[in-house]
Short mmCIF file of C-alpha atoms in Angstrom, two decimals:
data_model
loop_
_atom_site.label_atom_id
_atom_site.label_comp_id
_atom_site.label_asym_id
_atom_site.label_seq_id
_atom_site.Cartn_x
_atom_site.Cartn_y
_atom_site.Cartn_z
CA MET A 1 0.00 0.00 0.00
CA LEU A 2 1.28 3.43 -0.97
CA GLU A 3 0.19 6.41 1.11
CA CYS A 4 0.89 10.02 0.20
CA ARG A 5 -0.05 12.26 3.08
CA ASN A 6 -0.40 15.95 2.42
CA VAL A 7 2.72 16.16 0.25
CA ASP A 8 4.16 19.50 -0.90
CA ALA A 9 7.05 19.43 -3.36
CA GLY A 10 8.81 21.55 -5.96
CA TYR A 11 12.11 22.75 -7.33
CA GLY A 12 14.04 25.37 -5.37
CA LYS A 13 11.60 28.08 -4.39
CA VAL A 14 8.96 27.03 -6.92
CA GLN A 15 6.30 24.89 -5.31
CA ILE A 16 4.61 22.51 -7.75
CA LEU A 17 2.60 20.09 -5.60
CA HIS A 18 0.18 21.41 -3.00
CA GLY A 19 -1.01 18.97 -0.34
CA LEU A 20 -1.17 15.84 -2.48
CA ASP A 21 -3.08 13.23 -0.52
CA PHE A 22 -3.97 9.75 -1.79
CA VAL A 23 -3.70 6.04 -1.13
CA VAL A 24 -3.07 3.14 -3.50
CA PRO A 25 -4.24 -0.01 -1.70
CA THR A 26 -2.18 -3.20 -1.99
CA GLY A 27 -2.84 -4.82 -5.35
CA GLY A 28 -4.65 -1.72 -6.56
CA LEU A 29 -4.00 0.48 -9.56
CA SER A 30 -4.54 4.23 -9.32
CA ALA A 31 -4.14 6.62 -12.19
CA ILE A 32 -3.15 10.27 -12.05
CA LEU A 33 -4.27 12.15 -15.14
CA GLY A 34 -3.16 15.61 -16.05
CA SER A 35 -2.11 17.74 -18.96
CA ASN A 36 1.38 19.18 -19.50
CA GLY A 37 2.46 21.33 -16.58
CA SER A 38 -0.16 19.93 -14.20
CA GLY A 39 2.55 18.56 -11.91
CA LYS A 40 2.10 14.88 -12.66
CA SER A 41 5.75 14.28 -13.52
CA THR A 42 6.75 15.99 -10.29
CA ALA A 43 4.27 13.80 -8.42
CA MET A 44 5.90 10.71 -9.91
CA LYS A 45 9.42 11.94 -9.20
CA THR A 46 8.48 12.75 -5.64
CA VAL A 47 7.11 9.29 -4.95
CA ALA A 48 10.20 7.77 -6.63
CA GLY A 49 12.53 9.79 -4.40
CA LEU A 50 13.99 11.90 -7.21
CA VAL A 51 12.40 15.03 -5.73
CA LYS A 52 12.28 15.51 -1.97
CA PRO A 53 8.95 16.63 -0.50
CA THR A 54 9.12 19.93 1.38
CA SER A 55 6.40 18.70 3.72
CA GLY A 56 4.13 15.70 4.20
CA GLU A 57 4.99 12.00 4.28
CA ILE A 58 5.10 9.12 1.81
CA LEU A 59 4.75 5.58 3.15
CA LEU A 60 5.09 2.21 1.47
CA ASP A 61 3.38 -0.55 3.45
CA GLY A 62 3.46 1.66 6.53
CA HIS A 63 7.18 2.41 6.21
CA ARG A 64 8.33 5.97 5.50
CA ILE A 65 10.22 6.29 2.22
CA ASP A 66 10.23 10.03 1.54
CA GLU A 67 13.59 10.65 3.21
CA LEU A 68 15.49 7.79 1.59
CA GLY A 69 16.49 9.09 -1.84
CA ALA A 70 15.90 7.46 -5.21
CA HIS A 71 18.71 4.90 -5.04
CA SER A 72 17.19 3.24 -1.95
CA MET A 73 13.74 2.74 -3.47
CA ALA A 74 14.57 -0.42 -5.39
CA ALA A 75 15.59 -2.13 -2.15
CA GLU A 76 12.36 -0.86 -0.53
CA GLY A 77 10.31 -2.65 -3.19
CA LEU A 78 9.36 0.35 -5.30
CA SER A 79 10.39 0.61 -8.97
CA LEU A 80 9.91 3.49 -11.35
CA VAL A 81 9.36 2.89 -15.05
CA PRO A 82 10.38 6.24 -16.50
CA GLN A 83 9.11 7.47 -19.84
CA GLY A 84 10.17 5.19 -22.67
CA LYS A 85 13.08 7.19 -23.91
CA GLU A 86 15.01 6.85 -20.65
CA VAL A 87 17.28 3.89 -21.29
CA LEU A 88 21.05 3.48 -20.99
CA ALA A 89 21.51 4.06 -24.71
CA GLY A 90 25.14 2.96 -25.05
CA LEU A 91 24.73 -0.20 -22.98
CA SER A 92 23.38 -3.47 -24.33
CA VAL A 93 19.78 -4.48 -23.81
CA GLU A 94 20.86 -7.21 -21.39
CA GLU A 95 22.97 -4.79 -19.35
CA ASN A 96 19.99 -2.44 -19.16
CA ILE A 97 17.85 -5.22 -17.74
CA LEU A 98 20.54 -6.40 -15.32
CA VAL A 99 21.13 -2.96 -13.87
CA GLY A 100 17.64 -3.17 -12.37
CA ALA A 101 18.89 -5.96 -10.12
CA TYR A 102 21.78 -3.87 -8.83
CA HIS A 103 20.60 -3.77 -5.22
CA ARG A 104 20.41 -7.56 -5.05
CA ARG A 105 23.51 -8.29 -7.12
CA LYS A 106 24.81 -10.78 -4.53
CA ASP A 107 21.85 -13.08 -5.30
CA ARG A 108 23.41 -14.47 -8.49
CA HIS A 109 21.01 -17.34 -8.84
CA GLY A 110 17.89 -15.21 -8.37
CA VAL A 111 19.17 -12.56 -10.79
CA ALA A 112 19.76 -15.16 -13.51
CA GLU A 113 16.30 -16.60 -12.88
CA ASP A 114 14.62 -13.21 -13.14
CA LEU A 115 16.55 -12.34 -16.30
CA GLU A 116 15.09 -15.49 -17.85
CA MET A 117 11.63 -14.48 -16.59
CA VAL A 118 11.97 -11.04 -18.24
CA TYR A 119 13.05 -12.66 -21.52
CA GLN A 120 10.05 -14.97 -21.41
CA GLU A 121 7.77 -12.02 -20.78
CA PHE A 122 9.37 -9.94 -23.55
CA PRO A 123 10.76 -12.31 -26.22
CA ARG A 124 11.71 -9.36 -28.40
CA LEU A 125 14.25 -8.26 -25.80
CA ARG A 126 15.91 -11.67 -25.93
CA THR A 127 16.43 -11.50 -29.69
CA ARG A 128 17.97 -8.04 -29.31
CA ARG A 129 19.85 -8.63 -26.07
CA LYS A 130 23.30 -7.81 -27.49
CA ALA A 131 22.12 -4.66 -29.28
CA ALA A 132 22.70 -1.18 -27.88
CA ALA A 133 19.53 -0.02 -26.13
CA GLY A 134 19.69 3.27 -28.04
CA LEU A 135 18.83 1.39 -31.23
CA LEU A 136 15.49 0.06 -29.94
CA SER A 137 12.10 1.32 -31.09
CA GLY A 138 9.85 3.25 -28.72
CA GLY A 139 7.77 0.20 -27.82
CA GLU A 140 10.86 -1.93 -27.24
CA ARG A 141 12.33 0.73 -24.98
CA GLN A 142 9.15 0.76 -22.94
CA MET A 143 9.37 -3.00 -22.56
CA LEU A 144 13.04 -2.68 -21.63
CA SER A 145 12.15 -0.17 -18.91
CA LEU A 146 9.48 -2.51 -17.59
CA GLY A 147 11.90 -5.43 -17.65
CA ARG A 148 14.52 -3.45 -15.77
CA ALA A 149 11.98 -2.40 -13.14
CA LEU A 150 10.82 -6.00 -12.66
CA MET A 151 14.42 -7.13 -12.01
CA ALA A 152 14.22 -5.33 -8.67
CA ARG A 153 11.38 -7.68 -7.62
CA PRO A 154 9.16 -4.74 -6.70
CA ARG A 155 5.91 -4.78 -4.75
CA MET A 156 4.98 -1.41 -6.19
CA LEU A 157 5.44 -0.13 -9.75
CA LEU A 158 5.33 3.52 -10.79
CA LEU A 159 4.51 3.89 -14.48
CA ASP A 160 5.32 7.30 -15.95
CA GLU A 161 3.30 7.83 -19.12
CA PRO A 162 3.81 4.38 -20.61
CA SER A 163 1.69 5.30 -23.64
CA ALA A 164 3.61 8.47 -24.53
CA ALA A 165 4.84 8.65 -28.12
CA LEU A 166 3.76 5.09 -28.95
CA ALA A 167 1.61 3.80 -31.79
CA PRO A 168 -1.93 2.73 -30.75
CA LYS A 169 -1.15 -0.95 -31.38
CA VAL A 170 1.88 -0.79 -29.10
CA VAL A 171 -0.17 1.05 -26.43
CA GLY A 172 -2.52 -1.95 -26.51
CA GLU A 173 0.39 -4.33 -25.95
CA ILE A 174 1.64 -2.28 -23.03
CA SER A 175 -1.86 -2.21 -21.51
CA ASP A 176 -2.00 -6.01 -21.74
CA ILE A 177 1.31 -6.29 -19.92
CA ILE A 178 0.17 -3.92 -17.17
CA ARG A 179 -3.00 -5.95 -16.71
CA LYS A 180 -0.98 -9.15 -16.49
CA LEU A 181 1.36 -7.69 -13.87
CA ARG A 182 -1.66 -6.59 -11.85
CA GLY A 183 -2.90 -10.13 -11.95
CA ARG A 184 0.24 -11.10 -10.05
CA GLY A 185 -0.59 -8.74 -7.22
CA LEU A 186 1.68 -5.80 -8.04
CA THR A 187 0.46 -2.47 -6.72
CA MET A 188 0.67 0.26 -9.34
CA LEU A 189 0.52 3.99 -9.77
CA LEU A 190 0.00 5.12 -13.34
CA VAL A 191 0.60 8.66 -14.50
CA GLU A 192 -0.94 9.35 -17.90
CA GLN A 193 -2.25 11.86 -20.38
CA ASN A 194 -4.15 9.09 -22.12
CA VAL A 195 -7.64 9.13 -20.56
CA SER A 196 -8.92 5.95 -22.21
CA MET A 197 -5.92 3.95 -21.02
CA ALA A 198 -6.51 5.14 -17.45
CA LEU A 199 -10.25 4.33 -17.67
CA GLU A 200 -9.43 0.90 -18.98
CA LEU A 201 -6.90 -0.02 -16.28
CA ALA A 202 -7.38 1.95 -13.08
CA ASP A 203 -9.56 1.38 -9.98
CA GLU A 204 -9.31 4.98 -8.99
CA ILE A 205 -8.75 8.10 -11.06
CA HIS A 206 -7.29 11.39 -9.91
CA ILE A 207 -7.00 14.47 -12.06
CA LEU A 208 -4.15 16.78 -11.23
CA ARG A 209 -4.41 20.46 -12.05
CA GLU A 210 -1.88 23.09 -11.02
CA GLY A 211 -0.42 20.71 -8.47
CA ARG A 212 -3.73 19.85 -6.73
CA PHE A 213 -6.21 17.05 -7.20
CA ALA A 214 -9.24 18.55 -8.93
CA TYR A 215 -11.04 15.23 -9.17
CA SER A 216 -10.74 11.88 -7.35
CA ARG A 217 -13.27 9.10 -7.99
CA LYS A 218 -13.48 5.35 -8.01
CA ASN A 219 -13.44 4.06 -11.56
CA GLY A 220 -16.48 2.08 -12.68
CA PRO A 221 -19.38 2.00 -15.12
CA ASP A 222 -20.96 5.00 -13.43
CA VAL A 223 -18.05 7.35 -14.15
CA ASP A 224 -19.38 10.29 -16.10
CA ILE A 225 -16.96 10.57 -19.01
CA GLU A 226 -18.16 14.06 -19.89
CA GLU A 227 -17.59 15.27 -16.36
CA LEU A 228 -14.15 13.68 -16.27
CA ARG A 229 -13.24 15.28 -19.57
CA GLU A 230 -14.28 18.68 -18.30
CA PHE A 231 -12.12 18.34 -15.23
CA TYR A 232 -9.25 17.15 -17.36
CA LEU A 233 -9.56 20.05 -19.77
CA GLY A 234 -9.87 22.45 -16.86
CA LYS A 235 -13.47 23.60 -17.10
CA GLY A 236 -15.08 21.68 -14.26
CA ARG A 237 -15.11 22.72 -10.59
CA SER A 238 -14.54 20.46 -7.65
CA MET B 1 63.77 3.83 -42.50
CA ALA B 2 66.13 1.69 -40.43
CA LEU B 3 65.11 3.66 -37.38
CA LEU B 4 61.36 3.18 -37.90
CA PRO B 5 60.97 0.27 -35.41
CA GLN B 6 62.83 2.29 -32.77
CA PHE B 7 60.60 5.32 -33.35
CA LEU B 8 57.51 3.15 -33.15
CA ALA B 9 58.70 1.62 -29.87
CA ASN B 10 59.42 5.06 -28.41
CA GLY B 11 55.94 6.11 -29.49
CA VAL B 12 54.32 3.17 -27.75
CA VAL B 13 56.17 4.03 -24.51
CA ILE B 14 55.02 7.66 -24.52
CA GLY B 15 51.59 6.61 -25.80
CA SER B 16 51.17 4.23 -22.86
CA SER B 17 51.57 7.09 -20.43
CA TYR B 18 49.11 9.19 -22.44
CA VAL B 19 46.61 6.34 -22.28
CA LEU B 20 46.79 6.14 -18.49
CA VAL B 21 46.46 9.89 -17.97
CA ALA B 22 43.68 10.21 -20.55
CA LEU B 23 41.74 7.24 -19.13
CA GLY B 24 41.55 8.96 -15.76
CA LEU B 25 40.46 12.19 -17.36
CA THR B 26 37.82 10.58 -19.57
CA LEU B 27 36.41 8.44 -16.73
CA ILE B 28 36.03 11.49 -14.51
CA PHE B 29 34.45 13.44 -17.34
CA GLY B 30 32.18 10.64 -18.55
CA ILE B 31 30.82 9.75 -15.13
CA LEU B 32 31.06 12.92 -13.03
CA LYS B 33 30.84 15.40 -15.93
CA ILE B 34 33.80 17.19 -14.35
CA VAL B 35 36.43 18.68 -16.66
CA ASN B 36 39.49 18.46 -14.43
CA PHE B 37 42.24 20.81 -15.53
CA ALA B 38 44.28 19.84 -12.46
CA HIS B 39 44.67 16.31 -13.84
CA GLY B 40 48.20 17.12 -15.07
CA GLU B 41 49.22 18.08 -11.53
CA PHE B 42 47.81 14.75 -10.32
CA TYR B 43 50.29 13.18 -12.76
CA VAL B 44 53.14 15.30 -11.36
CA LEU B 45 52.13 14.46 -7.79
CA GLY B 46 52.36 10.78 -8.71
CA GLY B 47 55.90 11.47 -9.95
CA TYR B 48 56.90 13.18 -6.71
CA LEU B 49 55.40 10.37 -4.66
CA ALA B 50 57.47 7.90 -6.69
CA VAL B 51 60.60 9.95 -5.96
CA LEU B 52 59.64 9.97 -2.30
CA GLY B 53 59.05 6.22 -2.26
CA SER B 54 62.09 5.16 -4.25
CA GLN B 55 64.71 7.73 -3.22
CA LEU B 56 63.84 8.87 0.29
CA LEU B 57 62.17 5.75 1.65
CA GLY B 58 64.17 3.32 -0.47
CA PHE B 59 61.18 1.21 -1.55
CA PRO B 60 61.61 -1.39 -4.30
CA PRO B 61 59.68 -0.66 -7.53
CA LEU B 62 56.40 -2.46 -6.82
CA PRO B 63 55.83 -1.24 -3.25
CA ALA B 64 56.69 2.27 -4.46
CA LEU B 65 53.96 2.02 -7.10
CA VAL B 66 51.48 0.71 -4.53
CA LEU B 67 52.34 3.66 -2.29
CA VAL B 68 51.64 6.03 -5.20
CA ILE B 69 48.30 4.39 -6.03
CA VAL B 70 47.09 4.39 -2.41
CA CYS B 71 48.15 8.00 -1.80
CA MET B 72 46.62 9.19 -5.09
CA ALA B 73 43.32 7.43 -4.36
CA ALA B 74 43.20 9.15 -0.97
CA PHE B 75 44.16 12.46 -2.56
CA GLY B 76 41.43 12.07 -5.20
CA TRP B 77 38.89 11.30 -2.48
CA GLY B 78 39.85 14.47 -0.62
CA VAL B 79 39.73 16.68 -3.72
CA GLU B 80 36.30 15.38 -4.70
CA ARG B 81 34.90 15.55 -1.19
CA PHE B 82 36.28 18.88 -0.03
CA ILE B 83 36.72 20.92 -3.22
CA PHE B 84 34.67 19.73 -6.21
CA LEU B 85 31.55 18.50 -4.39
CA PRO B 86 30.88 21.67 -2.34
CA ILE B 87 31.80 24.00 -5.22
CA GLY B 88 29.76 22.09 -7.80
CA LYS B 89 26.60 22.12 -5.65
CA HIS B 90 25.62 25.61 -6.70
CA ASP B 91 26.70 25.48 -10.32
CA PRO B 92 28.56 22.60 -12.01
CA THR B 93 30.53 24.97 -14.26
CA ASN B 94 32.22 26.39 -11.16
CA VAL B 95 34.07 23.10 -10.91
CA ILE B 96 35.96 23.85 -14.14
CA ILE B 97 37.21 27.12 -12.67
CA ALA B 98 38.00 25.41 -9.38
CA SER B 99 40.07 22.80 -11.22
CA PHE B 100 42.12 25.60 -12.83
CA GLY B 101 42.67 27.06 -9.39
CA LEU B 102 43.68 23.71 -7.99
CA SER B 103 46.13 23.26 -10.85
CA ILE B 104 47.89 26.54 -10.04
CA LEU B 105 47.76 25.88 -6.32
CA LEU B 106 49.35 22.45 -6.70
CA GLN B 107 52.10 23.77 -9.01
CA ASN B 108 53.07 26.26 -6.32
CA VAL B 109 52.85 23.72 -3.54
CA PHE B 110 55.26 21.53 -5.55
CA LEU B 111 57.57 24.51 -5.99
CA LYS B 112 57.48 25.28 -2.26
CA VAL B 113 57.87 21.74 -0.99
CA ALA B 114 60.07 20.04 -3.61
CA GLY B 115 61.80 23.12 -5.03
CA PRO B 116 62.35 24.12 -8.65
CA GLU B 117 65.06 21.51 -9.31
CA PRO B 118 63.85 18.65 -11.55
CA MET B 119 63.99 15.27 -9.84
CA ILE B 120 64.15 11.73 -11.10
CA ALA B 121 62.98 8.56 -9.42
CA LYS B 122 65.19 5.56 -8.94
CA SER B 123 63.45 2.67 -10.59
CA GLY B 124 65.55 -0.05 -8.99
CA LEU B 125 65.42 -1.94 -12.29
CA PRO B 126 68.62 -3.23 -13.96
CA ALA B 127 70.44 -0.49 -15.85
CA GLY B 128 71.32 -0.61 -19.56
CA ALA B 129 69.30 -1.09 -22.70
CA ILE B 130 67.60 -4.30 -23.64
CA ARG B 131 67.69 -5.30 -27.26
CA LEU B 132 64.53 -6.57 -28.94
CA GLY B 133 65.38 -7.17 -32.60
CA SER B 134 66.52 -3.83 -33.97
CA VAL B 135 64.95 -1.92 -31.07
CA PHE B 136 66.76 -0.83 -27.93
CA LEU B 137 64.76 -0.01 -24.83
CA THR B 138 65.73 0.53 -21.20
CA SER B 139 64.01 -1.71 -18.67
CA GLU B 140 62.16 1.34 -17.26
CA ARG B 141 60.58 1.98 -20.62
CA ILE B 142 59.54 -1.63 -21.01
CA ALA B 143 58.07 -1.48 -17.49
CA ILE B 144 55.97 1.53 -18.47
CA VAL B 145 54.38 -0.35 -21.37
CA ALA B 146 53.88 -3.50 -19.30
CA ALA B 147 52.32 -1.64 -16.35
CA ALA B 148 50.04 0.32 -18.66
CA ALA B 149 48.94 -2.86 -20.43
CA VAL B 150 48.13 -4.59 -17.14
CA THR B 151 46.27 -1.56 -15.77
CA VAL B 152 44.23 -1.05 -18.93
CA THR B 153 43.32 -4.75 -19.09
CA VAL B 154 42.19 -4.78 -15.46
CA LEU B 155 40.18 -1.61 -15.98
CA LEU B 156 38.47 -2.96 -19.10
CA VAL B 157 37.61 -6.26 -17.40
CA VAL B 158 36.20 -4.45 -14.36
CA LEU B 159 34.15 -2.08 -16.51
CA ARG B 160 32.81 -4.81 -18.77
CA PHE B 161 32.21 -7.76 -16.44
CA THR B 162 31.55 -6.57 -12.90
CA TRP B 163 28.69 -4.87 -11.07
CA VAL B 164 31.00 -1.99 -10.16
CA GLY B 165 31.75 -1.54 -13.85
CA LEU B 166 28.07 -1.75 -14.75
CA SER B 167 27.23 0.92 -12.17
CA LEU B 168 29.97 3.20 -13.53
CA ARG B 169 28.83 2.80 -17.12
CA ALA B 170 25.17 3.18 -16.18
CA LEU B 171 25.91 6.44 -14.41
CA SER B 172 27.89 7.77 -17.35
CA GLU B 173 24.90 7.06 -19.63
CA ASN B 174 21.98 8.36 -17.59
CA ALA B 175 22.09 9.45 -13.96
CA THR B 176 18.32 9.19 -13.44
CA VAL B 177 18.07 5.62 -14.69
CA ALA B 178 21.12 4.71 -12.60
CA ARG B 179 19.56 6.19 -9.46
CA ILE B 180 16.16 4.57 -9.84
CA SER B 181 17.92 1.26 -10.49
CA GLY B 182 19.39 1.45 -7.00
CA ILE B 183 22.85 2.84 -7.76
CA ASN B 184 24.19 5.22 -5.14
CA VAL B 185 25.41 8.03 -7.36
CA ARG B 186 27.50 9.66 -4.62
CA ARG B 187 29.42 6.49 -3.92
CA VAL B 188 30.10 5.81 -7.60
CA ALA B 189 31.25 9.41 -8.07
CA VAL B 190 33.78 9.08 -5.27
CA VAL B 191 35.07 5.74 -6.51
CA THR B 192 35.42 7.14 -10.04
CA PHE B 193 37.43 10.10 -8.84
CA MET B 194 39.70 7.85 -6.80
CA ILE B 195 40.32 5.59 -9.81
CA GLY B 196 40.91 8.58 -12.09
CA SER B 197 43.48 10.19 -9.82
CA SER B 198 45.24 6.88 -9.23
CA LEU B 199 45.58 6.40 -12.99
CA ALA B 200 47.11 9.88 -13.39
CA GLY B 201 49.43 9.30 -10.44
CA LEU B 202 50.45 5.87 -11.69
CA SER B 203 51.34 7.31 -15.08
CA GLY B 204 53.39 10.10 -13.45
CA ALA B 205 55.16 7.57 -11.25
CA LEU B 206 56.02 5.29 -14.17
CA MET B 207 57.35 8.19 -16.23
CA SER B 208 59.33 9.65 -13.32
CA SER B 209 62.17 7.22 -13.84
CA VAL B 210 62.53 8.25 -17.49
CA PHE B 211 61.60 11.94 -17.53
CA MET B 212 62.31 14.59 -14.92
CA VAL B 213 59.61 15.46 -12.41
CA GLN B 214 59.16 19.22 -12.06
CA PRO B 215 56.50 21.54 -10.64
CA GLY B 216 55.21 22.76 -14.02
CA GLY B 217 55.42 19.37 -15.74
CA GLY B 218 51.69 18.76 -15.67
CA VAL B 219 50.70 21.59 -18.00
CA LEU B 220 51.74 19.92 -21.22
CA VAL B 221 50.61 16.51 -19.96
CA VAL B 222 47.04 17.66 -19.33
CA MET B 223 46.98 19.27 -22.79
CA LYS B 224 48.06 15.98 -24.35
CA ALA B 225 45.46 14.12 -22.32
CA PHE B 226 42.78 16.51 -23.54
CA ILE B 227 43.91 15.96 -27.14
CA VAL B 228 43.51 12.22 -26.60
CA VAL B 229 40.15 12.49 -24.86
CA VAL B 230 38.63 14.92 -27.35
CA MET B 231 40.02 13.02 -30.32
CA ALA B 232 38.63 9.75 -28.92
CA GLY B 233 35.24 11.21 -28.02
CA MET B 234 34.63 12.52 -24.52
CA GLY B 235 34.00 9.62 -22.15
CA SER B 236 35.05 6.84 -24.53
CA ILE B 237 37.34 4.33 -22.82
CA GLU B 238 38.28 2.24 -25.85
CA GLY B 239 38.75 5.43 -27.84
CA ALA B 240 41.18 6.84 -25.28
CA ILE B 241 43.33 3.71 -25.52
CA VAL B 242 43.56 3.84 -29.31
CA ALA B 243 43.97 7.62 -29.48
CA GLY B 244 46.56 7.68 -26.67
CA LEU B 245 48.78 5.09 -28.32
CA GLY B 246 48.17 6.73 -31.68
CA LEU B 247 49.22 10.15 -30.45
CA GLY B 248 52.38 8.72 -28.87
CA VAL B 249 53.37 6.97 -32.09
CA VAL B 250 52.60 9.97 -34.32
CA GLU B 251 54.63 12.24 -32.04
CA ALA B 252 57.57 9.84 -32.07
CA LEU B 253 57.49 9.64 -35.89
CA VAL B 254 57.24 13.41 -36.22
CA THR B 255 60.12 13.88 -33.78
CA GLY B 256 62.20 11.32 -35.64
CA TYR B 257 61.59 12.52 -39.18
CA LEU B 258 60.59 16.18 -38.90
CA GLY B 259 62.29 17.33 -35.72
CA SER B 260 61.27 17.75 -32.11
CA GLU B 261 59.97 21.31 -32.49
CA MET B 262 57.00 19.90 -34.42
CA ARG B 263 56.22 17.28 -31.74
CA ASP B 264 53.89 19.29 -29.54
CA ILE B 265 52.12 20.92 -32.47
CA ILE B 266 51.08 17.82 -34.36
CA GLY B 267 48.58 16.60 -31.77
CA PHE B 268 46.65 19.83 -31.86
CA LEU B 269 46.59 19.78 -35.67
CA ILE B 270 45.22 16.24 -35.63
CA VAL B 271 42.54 17.06 -33.07
CA ILE B 272 41.37 20.06 -35.12
CA ALA B 273 41.19 17.88 -38.22
CA VAL B 274 39.27 15.14 -36.38
CA LEU B 275 36.77 17.59 -34.91
CA ALA B 276 36.18 19.16 -38.31
CA VAL B 277 35.19 15.79 -39.76
CA ARG B 278 33.74 14.01 -36.71
CA PRO B 279 32.66 16.48 -34.01
CA GLN B 280 31.78 13.64 -31.63
CA GLY B 281 35.37 12.30 -31.82
CA LEU B 282 36.62 9.10 -33.40
CA PHE B 283 34.75 6.76 -31.03
CA GLY B 284 32.04 9.07 -29.73
CA LEU B 285 28.45 8.04 -30.28
CA LYS B 286 26.44 10.52 -32.24
CA THR B 287 23.63 10.81 -29.72
CA GLU B 288 21.45 13.68 -28.70
CA ARG B 289 21.57 14.40 -25.03
CA SER B 290 18.22 15.09 -23.47
#
């Protein structure tokens, strides 16, 4: 379970997030929607430890993680899947996957096992495992990022705009993978601009606007798409 | 043409020292993004430490080299921790200026402590030239090539096949991905700086039994190292090895056939030509940095 309690965060003197407060229950999938500049990337970076909150607390399974820093998160069971372009371009595909297991590098047997698991999940990565990651297509990079994150054996996955800059067919593939991972009990936080992807996958939907939640509802058949769209586009009032 | 093999051998000796100095410089640049203009003084400091170990303390060759490596690693740690880290916090470009300052500071410390007289280290190796075919080399010069070859091999194996190497290369590619993968960027930065200064010091120590050690000796060395690093492509390890040896050989041929006054010019001419054709360097990847 991920808990964000009244989190403020920003860069230097510029405050971006104002009192962000939400919970992702264990095994749940929450989506944060927002347009460019709404603060959703900052929200993701703050949970991942890349940006330090100026106030508030973040807890993973009851354990505070907001003071640890990004490099400790993998060991805490939280993995970030950054936007697709963020790979180690000059390193091979296999090295990119392996680096995700850095914090448990002493467990040689387990690392080899998980590498095999990632290859079974993403056969395309196996065929290209010697290639430089910079040569991969957008969809392949997204899979590589997912594979790397899974190598940490996380309990919680943070997905930063997995659909960005991908062809619709590839977005469908990524959605299938996310659904499958959910089936295994992974807790997930999804940050997206793609409303239909969020509606398709999430249990709970938040809309972020100017660093505050303007909308937070359980997802279900009774969600009013028109209302959601208005909040997303910035016309609705909470 | 009868002298060609001798010139080539001389070039490989000088080139080996360029490789070691340039590897340190390119590692520190590639991973920490620090352009260290004081790197030449690190080389000189290694030379003085070798003089200290071999002349004053009377150490045999290997223990003297170990002393140099340990002291240079500690020195690199201190420089990173107490100078570059605090200064770079506000603005990373300040570090470049700080490294210039450190360079001048160290030159004057050398002058004050060791004096202006050039010194030479006692290698403890058998005197006299060794003949290899038509090539004559002193045992010190052969030791330089051998030590460089061993060091470079170890470095390449560590970078390519160990977790430490993977963390270093990951950080040089993308700091964010490295961090979220669980790599402690601070720790890797410190280790990189320690390795980089040890490499410079080791090169200075090896060369100190062949060339004089003097307070201002690092200025030309750092320029040569920059030629190698820029020509190879900033941050490229394999490139630095090829370009370092290449520069040494070209300089030796130029000295032999055209005269020594051309020696220090040729490298700069080559680097200008390379940059005109391949701005990313010979081995640099043509990537856009986001």
